Amino acid sequence: MTRLLIVGPQGSGKGTQGVRIAETFGIPVVSTGDVFRANVSQGTELGEQVKSIIDAGQLVPDELTSAVVRDRLSKQDAAEGFLLDGYPRNLAQVMHLDEFLEGRDESLDAVIVLAVPREESIARLKKRASEQGRADDTDEVIAARLSIYETETSPILGVYGTRGIVDEVDGVGSLDDITNRIIAALEARGLTRPAAA
Ligand code: AMP
């Protein structure tokens, strides 16, 4: 059972590394950004509710976001562990998640923080914008998202830090090197990968 959270500024590579780490530990990725984007592209009611918020780089209301996460974590495949990507993103969401996990007698095992300098994040986001054309990857929205990260998301690391579960990993280097650094940090905590099939 491995319950992880990956945190990093937009453009830190947390999405890519999250998928790799989840595969390594045999757990599903729960990415709120992916869930919201899928709902927007499918034109669901949730998608309609969140589209303009996401396009502006603002945060979707906490209650709505936490309800989406509770729903997802209640699915069978998350019973044995999960990797959260992009949630919680502020202190209110940390409280919501705590409440939910406590109700299941669970807690997070580790919080991986991908450390990437701001200029590097911005350069990566601009590259992604030109490759994928995401509506929220414009200069203005990138700046808004990075400042929300600094003011609202960074403080959650203080809370998790006092619980002794934060592993800060250098997010600059080759994809494989970064993945290996994260795996090493998690294994140093005694978290084990499932035996290869
Ligand atoms: P991401 O792919 O994680 O950068 O998420 C894309 C967008 O989805 C964000 O800029 C927010 O508008 C929204 N979003 C994702 N996760 C959350 C969250 N935990 N709380 C509020 N909004 C979120």
mmCIF file with all atom_site columns, C-alpha atoms and ligand atoms in Angstrom:
data_model
loop_
_atom_site.group_PDB
_atom_site.id
_atom_site.type_symbol
_atom_site.label_atom_id
_atom_site.label_alt_id
_atom_site.label_comp_id
_atom_site.label_asym_id
_atom_site.label_entity_id
_atom_site.label_seq_id
_atom_site.pdbx_PDB_ins_code
_atom_site.Cartn_x
_atom_site.Cartn_y
_atom_site.Cartn_z
_atom_site.occupancy
_atom_site.B_iso_or_equiv
_atom_site.pdbx_formal_charge
_atom_site.auth_seq_id
_atom_site.auth_comp_id
_atom_site.auth_asym_id
_atom_site.auth_atom_id
_atom_site.pdbx_PDB_model_num
ATOM   1   C CA  . MET A 1 1   ? 0.000   0.000  0.000   1.00 0.00 ? 1   MET A CA  1
ATOM   2   C CA  . THR A 1 2   ? 1.566   3.201  -1.135  1.00 0.00 ? 2   THR A CA  1
ATOM   3   C CA  . ARG A 1 3   ? -0.164  6.549  -0.907  1.00 0.00 ? 3   ARG A CA  1
ATOM   4   C CA  . LEU A 1 4   ? 1.730   9.347  -2.535  1.00 0.00 ? 4   LEU A CA  1
ATOM   5   C CA  . LEU A 1 5   ? 1.370   12.976 -3.478  1.00 0.00 ? 5   LEU A CA  1
ATOM   6   C CA  . ILE A 1 6   ? 3.540   14.682 -6.073  1.00 0.00 ? 6   ILE A CA  1
ATOM   7   C CA  . VAL A 1 7   ? 3.837   18.460 -5.860  1.00 0.00 ? 7   VAL A CA  1
ATOM   8   C CA  . GLY A 1 8   ? 5.668   20.950 -8.013  1.00 0.00 ? 8   GLY A CA  1
ATOM   9   C CA  . PRO A 1 9   ? 5.106   24.167 -9.884  1.00 0.00 ? 9   PRO A CA  1
ATOM   10  C CA  . GLN A 1 10  ? 3.488   23.958 -13.293 1.00 0.00 ? 10  GLN A CA  1
ATOM   11  C CA  . GLY A 1 11  ? 6.205   22.922 -15.708 1.00 0.00 ? 11  GLY A CA  1
ATOM   12  C CA  . SER A 1 12  ? 8.124   20.957 -13.083 1.00 0.00 ? 12  SER A CA  1
ATOM   13  C CA  . GLY A 1 13  ? 7.384   17.686 -14.854 1.00 0.00 ? 13  GLY A CA  1
ATOM   14  C CA  . LYS A 1 14  ? 5.166   16.358 -12.053 1.00 0.00 ? 14  LYS A CA  1
ATOM   15  C CA  . GLY A 1 15  ? 2.643   14.906 -14.515 1.00 0.00 ? 15  GLY A CA  1
ATOM   16  C CA  . THR A 1 16  ? 5.283   12.935 -16.385 1.00 0.00 ? 16  THR A CA  1
ATOM   17  C CA  . GLN A 1 17  ? 7.102   11.788 -13.259 1.00 0.00 ? 17  GLN A CA  1
ATOM   18  C CA  . GLY A 1 18  ? 3.822   10.993 -11.519 1.00 0.00 ? 18  GLY A CA  1
ATOM   19  C CA  . VAL A 1 19  ? 2.882   8.525  -14.243 1.00 0.00 ? 19  VAL A CA  1
ATOM   20  C CA  . ARG A 1 20  ? 6.310   6.876  -14.075 1.00 0.00 ? 20  ARG A CA  1
ATOM   21  C CA  . ILE A 1 21  ? 6.291   6.570  -10.291 1.00 0.00 ? 21  ILE A CA  1
ATOM   22  C CA  . ALA A 1 22  ? 2.724   5.262  -10.203 1.00 0.00 ? 22  ALA A CA  1
ATOM   23  C CA  . GLU A 1 23  ? 3.649   2.597  -12.757 1.00 0.00 ? 23  GLU A CA  1
ATOM   24  C CA  . THR A 1 24  ? 6.709   1.639  -10.745 1.00 0.00 ? 24  THR A CA  1
ATOM   25  C CA  . PHE A 1 25  ? 4.685   1.215  -7.559  1.00 0.00 ? 25  PHE A CA  1
ATOM   26  C CA  . GLY A 1 26  ? 1.653   -0.343 -9.260  1.00 0.00 ? 26  GLY A CA  1
ATOM   27  C CA  . ILE A 1 27  ? -0.819  2.347  -8.204  1.00 0.00 ? 27  ILE A CA  1
ATOM   28  C CA  . PRO A 1 28  ? -3.205  4.591  -10.180 1.00 0.00 ? 28  PRO A CA  1
ATOM   29  C CA  . VAL A 1 29  ? -2.512  8.277  -10.800 1.00 0.00 ? 29  VAL A CA  1
ATOM   30  C CA  . VAL A 1 30  ? -5.255  10.587 -9.617  1.00 0.00 ? 30  VAL A CA  1
ATOM   31  C CA  . SER A 1 31  ? -4.706  13.892 -11.416 1.00 0.00 ? 31  SER A CA  1
ATOM   32  C CA  . THR A 1 32  ? -7.350  16.546 -10.815 1.00 0.00 ? 32  THR A CA  1
ATOM   33  C CA  . GLY A 1 33  ? -6.113  18.517 -13.836 1.00 0.00 ? 33  GLY A CA  1
ATOM   34  C CA  . ASP A 1 34  ? -6.594  15.449 -16.075 1.00 0.00 ? 34  ASP A CA  1
ATOM   35  C CA  . VAL A 1 35  ? -10.056 14.755 -14.631 1.00 0.00 ? 35  VAL A CA  1
ATOM   36  C CA  . PHE A 1 36  ? -11.113 18.371 -15.225 1.00 0.00 ? 36  PHE A CA  1
ATOM   37  C CA  . ARG A 1 37  ? -9.658  18.463 -18.747 1.00 0.00 ? 37  ARG A CA  1
ATOM   38  C CA  . ALA A 1 38  ? -11.377 15.178 -19.676 1.00 0.00 ? 38  ALA A CA  1
ATOM   39  C CA  . ASN A 1 39  ? -14.700 16.593 -18.450 1.00 0.00 ? 39  ASN A CA  1
ATOM   40  C CA  . VAL A 1 40  ? -14.172 19.790 -20.431 1.00 0.00 ? 40  VAL A CA  1
ATOM   41  C CA  . SER A 1 41  ? -13.413 17.902 -23.620 1.00 0.00 ? 41  SER A CA  1
ATOM   42  C CA  . GLN A 1 42  ? -16.406 15.588 -23.116 1.00 0.00 ? 42  GLN A CA  1
ATOM   43  C CA  . GLY A 1 43  ? -18.673 18.564 -22.426 1.00 0.00 ? 43  GLY A CA  1
ATOM   44  C CA  . THR A 1 44  ? -20.023 17.171 -19.138 1.00 0.00 ? 44  THR A CA  1
ATOM   45  C CA  . GLU A 1 45  ? -21.802 19.329 -16.575 1.00 0.00 ? 45  GLU A CA  1
ATOM   46  C CA  . LEU A 1 46  ? -18.637 19.376 -14.451 1.00 0.00 ? 46  LEU A CA  1
ATOM   47  C CA  . GLY A 1 47  ? -16.671 20.398 -17.560 1.00 0.00 ? 47  GLY A CA  1
ATOM   48  C CA  . GLU A 1 48  ? -19.035 23.307 -18.184 1.00 0.00 ? 48  GLU A CA  1
ATOM   49  C CA  . GLN A 1 49  ? -18.636 24.409 -14.579 1.00 0.00 ? 49  GLN A CA  1
ATOM   50  C CA  . VAL A 1 50  ? -14.830 24.448 -14.600 1.00 0.00 ? 50  VAL A CA  1
ATOM   51  C CA  . LYS A 1 51  ? -13.839 25.393 -18.153 1.00 0.00 ? 51  LYS A CA  1
ATOM   52  C CA  . SER A 1 52  ? -13.534 29.169 -17.745 1.00 0.00 ? 52  SER A CA  1
ATOM   53  C CA  . ILE A 1 53  ? -11.771 28.763 -14.385 1.00 0.00 ? 53  ILE A CA  1
ATOM   54  C CA  . ILE A 1 54  ? -9.152  26.448 -15.861 1.00 0.00 ? 54  ILE A CA  1
ATOM   55  C CA  . ASP A 1 55  ? -8.665  28.632 -18.933 1.00 0.00 ? 55  ASP A CA  1
ATOM   56  C CA  . ALA A 1 56  ? -7.943  31.562 -16.625 1.00 0.00 ? 56  ALA A CA  1
ATOM   57  C CA  . GLY A 1 57  ? -5.466  29.534 -14.559 1.00 0.00 ? 57  GLY A CA  1
ATOM   58  C CA  . GLN A 1 58  ? -7.506  29.994 -11.385 1.00 0.00 ? 58  GLN A CA  1
ATOM   59  C CA  . LEU A 1 59  ? -8.359  27.282 -8.866  1.00 0.00 ? 59  LEU A CA  1
ATOM   60  C CA  . VAL A 1 60  ? -11.614 25.365 -9.142  1.00 0.00 ? 60  VAL A CA  1
ATOM   61  C CA  . PRO A 1 61  ? -13.594 25.782 -5.856  1.00 0.00 ? 61  PRO A CA  1
ATOM   62  C CA  . ASP A 1 62  ? -12.257 23.567 -3.073  1.00 0.00 ? 62  ASP A CA  1
ATOM   63  C CA  . GLU A 1 63  ? -15.540 21.777 -2.295  1.00 0.00 ? 63  GLU A CA  1
ATOM   64  C CA  . LEU A 1 64  ? -16.056 20.814 -5.906  1.00 0.00 ? 64  LEU A CA  1
ATOM   65  C CA  . THR A 1 65  ? -12.459 19.661 -6.340  1.00 0.00 ? 65  THR A CA  1
ATOM   66  C CA  . SER A 1 66  ? -12.453 17.671 -3.107  1.00 0.00 ? 66  SER A CA  1
ATOM   67  C CA  . ALA A 1 67  ? -15.735 15.982 -4.060  1.00 0.00 ? 67  ALA A CA  1
ATOM   68  C CA  . VAL A 1 68  ? -14.181 14.894 -7.380  1.00 0.00 ? 68  VAL A CA  1
ATOM   69  C CA  . VAL A 1 69  ? -11.166 13.462 -5.546  1.00 0.00 ? 69  VAL A CA  1
ATOM   70  C CA  . ARG A 1 70  ? -13.241 11.637 -2.917  1.00 0.00 ? 70  ARG A CA  1
ATOM   71  C CA  . ASP A 1 71  ? -15.274 10.091 -5.681  1.00 0.00 ? 71  ASP A CA  1
ATOM   72  C CA  . ARG A 1 72  ? -12.156 8.965  -7.541  1.00 0.00 ? 72  ARG A CA  1
ATOM   73  C CA  . LEU A 1 73  ? -10.377 7.620  -4.452  1.00 0.00 ? 73  LEU A CA  1
ATOM   74  C CA  . SER A 1 74  ? -13.456 5.587  -3.579  1.00 0.00 ? 74  SER A CA  1
ATOM   75  C CA  . LYS A 1 75  ? -13.045 3.476  -6.721  1.00 0.00 ? 75  LYS A CA  1
ATOM   76  C CA  . GLN A 1 76  ? -11.761 -0.027 -6.207  1.00 0.00 ? 76  GLN A CA  1
ATOM   77  C CA  . ASP A 1 77  ? -8.402  0.511  -7.949  1.00 0.00 ? 77  ASP A CA  1
ATOM   78  C CA  . ALA A 1 78  ? -7.404  3.144  -5.385  1.00 0.00 ? 78  ALA A CA  1
ATOM   79  C CA  . ALA A 1 79  ? -8.058  0.866  -2.410  1.00 0.00 ? 79  ALA A CA  1
ATOM   80  C CA  . GLU A 1 80  ? -4.474  -0.391 -2.414  1.00 0.00 ? 80  GLU A CA  1
ATOM   81  C CA  . GLY A 1 81  ? -2.830  2.977  -2.922  1.00 0.00 ? 81  GLY A CA  1
ATOM   82  C CA  . PHE A 1 82  ? -2.668  5.922  -5.285  1.00 0.00 ? 82  PHE A CA  1
ATOM   83  C CA  . LEU A 1 83  ? -0.548  8.809  -6.449  1.00 0.00 ? 83  LEU A CA  1
ATOM   84  C CA  . LEU A 1 84  ? -2.207  12.208 -6.238  1.00 0.00 ? 84  LEU A CA  1
ATOM   85  C CA  . ASP A 1 85  ? -1.052  14.762 -8.807  1.00 0.00 ? 85  ASP A CA  1
ATOM   86  C CA  . GLY A 1 86  ? -2.236  18.351 -8.421  1.00 0.00 ? 86  GLY A CA  1
ATOM   87  C CA  . TYR A 1 87  ? -4.361  17.824 -5.307  1.00 0.00 ? 87  TYR A CA  1
ATOM   88  C CA  . PRO A 1 88  ? -4.316  19.098 -2.588  1.00 0.00 ? 88  PRO A CA  1
ATOM   89  C CA  . ARG A 1 89  ? -3.289  22.504 -3.860  1.00 0.00 ? 89  ARG A CA  1
ATOM   90  C CA  . ASN A 1 90  ? -4.037  24.693 -0.842  1.00 0.00 ? 90  ASN A CA  1
ATOM   91  C CA  . LEU A 1 91  ? -4.534  24.359 2.916   1.00 0.00 ? 91  LEU A CA  1
ATOM   92  C CA  . ALA A 1 92  ? -8.315  23.927 2.726   1.00 0.00 ? 92  ALA A CA  1
ATOM   93  C CA  . GLN A 1 93  ? -7.851  20.956 0.394   1.00 0.00 ? 93  GLN A CA  1
ATOM   94  C CA  . VAL A 1 94  ? -5.268  19.459 2.761   1.00 0.00 ? 94  VAL A CA  1
ATOM   95  C CA  . MET A 1 95  ? -7.959  19.523 5.464   1.00 0.00 ? 95  MET A CA  1
ATOM   96  C CA  . HIS A 1 96  ? -10.501 17.908 3.161   1.00 0.00 ? 96  HIS A CA  1
ATOM   97  C CA  . LEU A 1 97  ? -8.078  15.169 2.211   1.00 0.00 ? 97  LEU A CA  1
ATOM   98  C CA  . ASP A 1 98  ? -7.058  14.590 5.831   1.00 0.00 ? 98  ASP A CA  1
ATOM   99  C CA  . GLU A 1 99  ? -10.680 14.170 6.814   1.00 0.00 ? 99  GLU A CA  1
ATOM   100 C CA  . PHE A 1 100 ? -11.367 11.738 4.005   1.00 0.00 ? 100 PHE A CA  1
ATOM   101 C CA  . LEU A 1 101 ? -8.261  9.632  4.612   1.00 0.00 ? 101 LEU A CA  1
ATOM   102 C CA  . GLU A 1 102 ? -8.751  9.609  8.391   1.00 0.00 ? 102 GLU A CA  1
ATOM   103 C CA  . GLY A 1 103 ? -12.235 8.255  7.780   1.00 0.00 ? 103 GLY A CA  1
ATOM   104 C CA  . ARG A 1 104 ? -10.592 5.318  6.048   1.00 0.00 ? 104 ARG A CA  1
ATOM   105 C CA  . ASP A 1 105 ? -7.848  4.998  8.643   1.00 0.00 ? 105 ASP A CA  1
ATOM   106 C CA  . GLU A 1 106 ? -5.302  5.984  6.034   1.00 0.00 ? 106 GLU A CA  1
ATOM   107 C CA  . SER A 1 107 ? -2.675  8.676  5.577   1.00 0.00 ? 107 SER A CA  1
ATOM   108 C CA  . LEU A 1 108 ? -0.163  9.781  2.978   1.00 0.00 ? 108 LEU A CA  1
ATOM   109 C CA  . ASP A 1 109 ? 3.149   7.918  3.068   1.00 0.00 ? 109 ASP A CA  1
ATOM   110 C CA  . ALA A 1 110 ? 5.206   10.498 1.223   1.00 0.00 ? 110 ALA A CA  1
ATOM   111 C CA  . VAL A 1 111 ? 4.973   13.857 -0.505  1.00 0.00 ? 111 VAL A CA  1
ATOM   112 C CA  . ILE A 1 112 ? 7.407   14.225 -3.381  1.00 0.00 ? 112 ILE A CA  1
ATOM   113 C CA  . VAL A 1 113 ? 8.335   17.812 -4.186  1.00 0.00 ? 113 VAL A CA  1
ATOM   114 C CA  . LEU A 1 114 ? 9.910   18.408 -7.568  1.00 0.00 ? 114 LEU A CA  1
ATOM   115 C CA  . ALA A 1 115 ? 12.235  21.354 -7.227  1.00 0.00 ? 115 ALA A CA  1
ATOM   116 C CA  . VAL A 1 116 ? 12.652  23.289 -10.468 1.00 0.00 ? 116 VAL A CA  1
ATOM   117 C CA  . PRO A 1 117 ? 13.813  26.916 -10.774 1.00 0.00 ? 117 PRO A CA  1
ATOM   118 C CA  . ARG A 1 118 ? 11.097  29.322 -11.915 1.00 0.00 ? 118 ARG A CA  1
ATOM   119 C CA  . GLU A 1 119 ? 12.873  30.202 -15.212 1.00 0.00 ? 119 GLU A CA  1
ATOM   120 C CA  . GLU A 1 120 ? 13.144  26.505 -16.086 1.00 0.00 ? 120 GLU A CA  1
ATOM   121 C CA  . SER A 1 121 ? 9.411   25.950 -15.362 1.00 0.00 ? 121 SER A CA  1
ATOM   122 C CA  . ILE A 1 122 ? 8.469   28.881 -17.559 1.00 0.00 ? 122 ILE A CA  1
ATOM   123 C CA  . ALA A 1 123 ? 10.705  27.667 -20.403 1.00 0.00 ? 123 ALA A CA  1
ATOM   124 C CA  . ARG A 1 124 ? 9.159   24.165 -20.219 1.00 0.00 ? 124 ARG A CA  1
ATOM   125 C CA  . LEU A 1 125 ? 5.606   25.542 -20.150 1.00 0.00 ? 125 LEU A CA  1
ATOM   126 C CA  . LYS A 1 126 ? 6.258   27.695 -23.199 1.00 0.00 ? 126 LYS A CA  1
ATOM   127 C CA  . LYS A 1 127 ? 7.628   24.678 -25.030 1.00 0.00 ? 127 LYS A CA  1
ATOM   128 C CA  . ARG A 1 128 ? 4.532   22.652 -24.076 1.00 0.00 ? 128 ARG A CA  1
ATOM   129 C CA  . ALA A 1 129 ? 2.316   25.518 -25.224 1.00 0.00 ? 129 ALA A CA  1
ATOM   130 C CA  . SER A 1 130 ? 3.859   25.430 -28.671 1.00 0.00 ? 130 SER A CA  1
ATOM   131 C CA  . GLU A 1 131 ? 3.633   21.613 -28.824 1.00 0.00 ? 131 GLU A CA  1
ATOM   132 C CA  . GLN A 1 132 ? 0.197   20.941 -27.288 1.00 0.00 ? 132 GLN A CA  1
ATOM   133 C CA  . GLY A 1 133 ? -1.608  24.273 -27.581 1.00 0.00 ? 133 GLY A CA  1
ATOM   134 C CA  . ARG A 1 134 ? -3.158  24.079 -24.106 1.00 0.00 ? 134 ARG A CA  1
ATOM   135 C CA  . ALA A 1 135 ? -5.432  27.084 -23.517 1.00 0.00 ? 135 ALA A CA  1
ATOM   136 C CA  . ASP A 1 136 ? -3.912  27.623 -20.076 1.00 0.00 ? 136 ASP A CA  1
ATOM   137 C CA  . ASP A 1 137 ? -0.323  27.739 -21.309 1.00 0.00 ? 137 ASP A CA  1
ATOM   138 C CA  . THR A 1 138 ? -0.339  31.379 -22.482 1.00 0.00 ? 138 THR A CA  1
ATOM   139 C CA  . ASP A 1 139 ? 2.195   33.778 -20.900 1.00 0.00 ? 139 ASP A CA  1
ATOM   140 C CA  . GLU A 1 140 ? -0.414  35.521 -18.805 1.00 0.00 ? 140 GLU A CA  1
ATOM   141 C CA  . VAL A 1 141 ? -2.030  32.339 -17.508 1.00 0.00 ? 141 VAL A CA  1
ATOM   142 C CA  . ILE A 1 142 ? 1.362   30.728 -16.853 1.00 0.00 ? 142 ILE A CA  1
ATOM   143 C CA  . ALA A 1 143 ? 2.258   33.695 -14.631 1.00 0.00 ? 143 ALA A CA  1
ATOM   144 C CA  . ALA A 1 144 ? -1.085  33.424 -12.800 1.00 0.00 ? 144 ALA A CA  1
ATOM   145 C CA  . ARG A 1 145 ? -0.638  29.703 -12.178 1.00 0.00 ? 145 ARG A CA  1
ATOM   146 C CA  . LEU A 1 146 ? 2.935   30.071 -10.929 1.00 0.00 ? 146 LEU A CA  1
ATOM   147 C CA  . SER A 1 147 ? 1.926   32.809 -8.528  1.00 0.00 ? 147 SER A CA  1
ATOM   148 C CA  . ILE A 1 148 ? -0.964  30.693 -7.181  1.00 0.00 ? 148 ILE A CA  1
ATOM   149 C CA  . TYR A 1 149 ? 1.551   27.902 -6.681  1.00 0.00 ? 149 TYR A CA  1
ATOM   150 C CA  . GLU A 1 150 ? 3.797   30.165 -4.651  1.00 0.00 ? 150 GLU A CA  1
ATOM   151 C CA  . THR A 1 151 ? 1.082   31.742 -2.504  1.00 0.00 ? 151 THR A CA  1
ATOM   152 C CA  . GLU A 1 152 ? -1.417  28.892 -2.069  1.00 0.00 ? 152 GLU A CA  1
ATOM   153 C CA  . THR A 1 153 ? 0.290   25.599 -2.797  1.00 0.00 ? 153 THR A CA  1
ATOM   154 C CA  . SER A 1 154 ? 3.751   26.081 -1.257  1.00 0.00 ? 154 SER A CA  1
ATOM   155 C CA  . PRO A 1 155 ? 2.255   26.472 2.256   1.00 0.00 ? 155 PRO A CA  1
ATOM   156 C CA  . ILE A 1 156 ? 0.943   22.906 2.159   1.00 0.00 ? 156 ILE A CA  1
ATOM   157 C CA  . LEU A 1 157 ? 4.565   21.744 2.223   1.00 0.00 ? 157 LEU A CA  1
ATOM   158 C CA  . GLY A 1 158 ? 4.958   23.310 5.659   1.00 0.00 ? 158 GLY A CA  1
ATOM   159 C CA  . VAL A 1 159 ? 2.083   21.185 6.961   1.00 0.00 ? 159 VAL A CA  1
ATOM   160 C CA  . TYR A 1 160 ? 3.342   17.968 5.409   1.00 0.00 ? 160 TYR A CA  1
ATOM   161 C CA  . GLY A 1 161 ? 6.882   18.899 6.442   1.00 0.00 ? 161 GLY A CA  1
ATOM   162 C CA  . THR A 1 162 ? 5.926   18.881 10.113  1.00 0.00 ? 162 THR A CA  1
ATOM   163 C CA  . ARG A 1 163 ? 4.597   15.362 9.579   1.00 0.00 ? 163 ARG A CA  1
ATOM   164 C CA  . GLY A 1 164 ? 8.018   14.347 8.271   1.00 0.00 ? 164 GLY A CA  1
ATOM   165 C CA  . ILE A 1 165 ? 6.743   12.975 4.991   1.00 0.00 ? 165 ILE A CA  1
ATOM   166 C CA  . VAL A 1 166 ? 8.224   15.438 2.470   1.00 0.00 ? 166 VAL A CA  1
ATOM   167 C CA  . ASP A 1 167 ? 10.959  14.362 0.054   1.00 0.00 ? 167 ASP A CA  1
ATOM   168 C CA  . GLU A 1 168 ? 12.350  17.184 -2.038  1.00 0.00 ? 168 GLU A CA  1
ATOM   169 C CA  . VAL A 1 169 ? 13.884  15.933 -5.270  1.00 0.00 ? 169 VAL A CA  1
ATOM   170 C CA  . ASP A 1 170 ? 15.925  17.903 -7.796  1.00 0.00 ? 170 ASP A CA  1
ATOM   171 C CA  . GLY A 1 171 ? 13.658  18.143 -10.842 1.00 0.00 ? 171 GLY A CA  1
ATOM   172 C CA  . VAL A 1 172 ? 16.363  19.191 -13.293 1.00 0.00 ? 172 VAL A CA  1
ATOM   173 C CA  . GLY A 1 173 ? 18.083  16.531 -15.397 1.00 0.00 ? 173 GLY A CA  1
ATOM   174 C CA  . SER A 1 174 ? 17.086  13.641 -17.649 1.00 0.00 ? 174 SER A CA  1
ATOM   175 C CA  . LEU A 1 175 ? 13.669  12.045 -17.153 1.00 0.00 ? 175 LEU A CA  1
ATOM   176 C CA  . ASP A 1 176 ? 15.272  8.774  -16.067 1.00 0.00 ? 176 ASP A CA  1
ATOM   177 C CA  . ASP A 1 177 ? 17.606  10.434 -13.589 1.00 0.00 ? 177 ASP A CA  1
ATOM   178 C CA  . ILE A 1 178 ? 14.736  12.302 -11.973 1.00 0.00 ? 178 ILE A CA  1
ATOM   179 C CA  . THR A 1 179 ? 12.592  9.149  -11.793 1.00 0.00 ? 179 THR A CA  1
ATOM   180 C CA  . ASN A 1 180 ? 15.468  7.281  -10.174 1.00 0.00 ? 180 ASN A CA  1
ATOM   181 C CA  . ARG A 1 181 ? 15.976  10.052 -7.621  1.00 0.00 ? 181 ARG A CA  1
ATOM   182 C CA  . ILE A 1 182 ? 12.315  9.859  -6.638  1.00 0.00 ? 182 ILE A CA  1
ATOM   183 C CA  . ILE A 1 183 ? 12.367  6.055  -6.395  1.00 0.00 ? 183 ILE A CA  1
ATOM   184 C CA  . ALA A 1 184 ? 15.500  6.222  -4.241  1.00 0.00 ? 184 ALA A CA  1
ATOM   185 C CA  . ALA A 1 185 ? 13.843  8.722  -1.877  1.00 0.00 ? 185 ALA A CA  1
ATOM   186 C CA  . LEU A 1 186 ? 10.721  6.569  -1.559  1.00 0.00 ? 186 LEU A CA  1
ATOM   187 C CA  . GLU A 1 187 ? 12.703  3.385  -1.018  1.00 0.00 ? 187 GLU A CA  1
ATOM   188 C CA  . ALA A 1 188 ? 14.724  5.148  1.664   1.00 0.00 ? 188 ALA A CA  1
ATOM   189 C CA  . ARG A 1 189 ? 11.367  5.528  3.471   1.00 0.00 ? 189 ARG A CA  1
ATOM   190 C CA  . GLY A 1 190 ? 10.839  1.799  3.269   1.00 0.00 ? 190 GLY A CA  1
ATOM   191 C CA  . LEU A 1 191 ? 8.238   1.999  0.502   1.00 0.00 ? 191 LEU A CA  1
ATOM   192 C CA  . THR A 1 192 ? 8.628   -1.022 -1.707  1.00 0.00 ? 192 THR A CA  1
ATOM   193 C CA  . ARG A 1 193 ? 7.777   -1.698 -5.314  1.00 0.00 ? 193 ARG A CA  1
ATOM   194 C CA  . PRO A 1 194 ? 5.678   -4.731 -6.139  1.00 0.00 ? 194 PRO A CA  1
ATOM   195 C CA  . ALA A 1 195 ? 7.762   -7.690 -7.338  1.00 0.00 ? 195 ALA A CA  1
ATOM   196 C CA  . ALA A 1 196 ? 8.056   -7.728 -11.144 1.00 0.00 ? 196 ALA A CA  1
ATOM   197 C CA  . ALA A 1 197 ? 5.421   -9.971 -12.713 1.00 0.00 ? 197 ALA A CA  1
HETATM 198 P P1  . AMP B 2 .   ? -2.906  20.930 -13.661 1.00 0.00 ? 1   AMP B P1  1
HETATM 199 O O1  . AMP B 2 .   ? -2.912  20.075 -14.875 1.00 0.00 ? 1   AMP B O1  1
HETATM 200 O O2  . AMP B 2 .   ? -2.664  20.165 -12.390 1.00 0.00 ? 1   AMP B O2  1
HETATM 201 O O3  . AMP B 2 .   ? -2.003  22.122 -13.786 1.00 0.00 ? 1   AMP B O3  1
HETATM 202 O O4  . AMP B 2 .   ? -4.392  21.516 -13.514 1.00 0.00 ? 1   AMP B O4  1
HETATM 203 C C1  . AMP B 2 .   ? -4.961  22.318 -14.523 1.00 0.00 ? 1   AMP B C1  1
HETATM 204 C C2  . AMP B 2 .   ? -6.007  23.262 -13.922 1.00 0.00 ? 1   AMP B C2  1
HETATM 205 O O5  . AMP B 2 .   ? -7.052  22.495 -13.300 1.00 0.00 ? 1   AMP B O5  1
HETATM 206 C C3  . AMP B 2 .   ? -5.501  24.175 -12.825 1.00 0.00 ? 1   AMP B C3  1
HETATM 207 O O6  . AMP B 2 .   ? -4.864  25.350 -13.341 1.00 0.00 ? 1   AMP B O6  1
HETATM 208 C C4  . AMP B 2 .   ? -6.798  24.485 -12.079 1.00 0.00 ? 1   AMP B C4  1
HETATM 209 O O7  . AMP B 2 .   ? -7.595  25.422 -12.805 1.00 0.00 ? 1   AMP B O7  1
HETATM 210 C C5  . AMP B 2 .   ? -7.504  23.144 -12.123 1.00 0.00 ? 1   AMP B C5  1
HETATM 211 N N1  . AMP B 2 .   ? -7.118  22.318 -10.962 1.00 0.00 ? 1   AMP B N1  1
HETATM 212 C C6  . AMP B 2 .   ? -6.384  21.170 -10.958 1.00 0.00 ? 1   AMP B C6  1
HETATM 213 N N2  . AMP B 2 .   ? -6.221  20.689 -9.727  1.00 0.00 ? 1   AMP B N2  1
HETATM 214 C C7  . AMP B 2 .   ? -6.861  21.545 -8.904  1.00 0.00 ? 1   AMP B C7  1
HETATM 215 C C8  . AMP B 2 .   ? -7.044  21.613 -7.496  1.00 0.00 ? 1   AMP B C8  1
HETATM 216 N N3  . AMP B 2 .   ? -6.508  20.697 -6.685  1.00 0.00 ? 1   AMP B N3  1
HETATM 217 N N4  . AMP B 2 .   ? -7.775  22.644 -7.000  1.00 0.00 ? 1   AMP B N4  1
HETATM 218 C C9  . AMP B 2 .   ? -8.324  23.578 -7.803  1.00 0.00 ? 1   AMP B C9  1
HETATM 219 N N5  . AMP B 2 .   ? -8.169  23.587 -9.134  1.00 0.00 ? 1   AMP B N5  1
HETATM 220 C C10 . AMP B 2 .   ? -7.445  22.589 -9.682  1.00 0.00 ? 1   AMP B C10 1
#
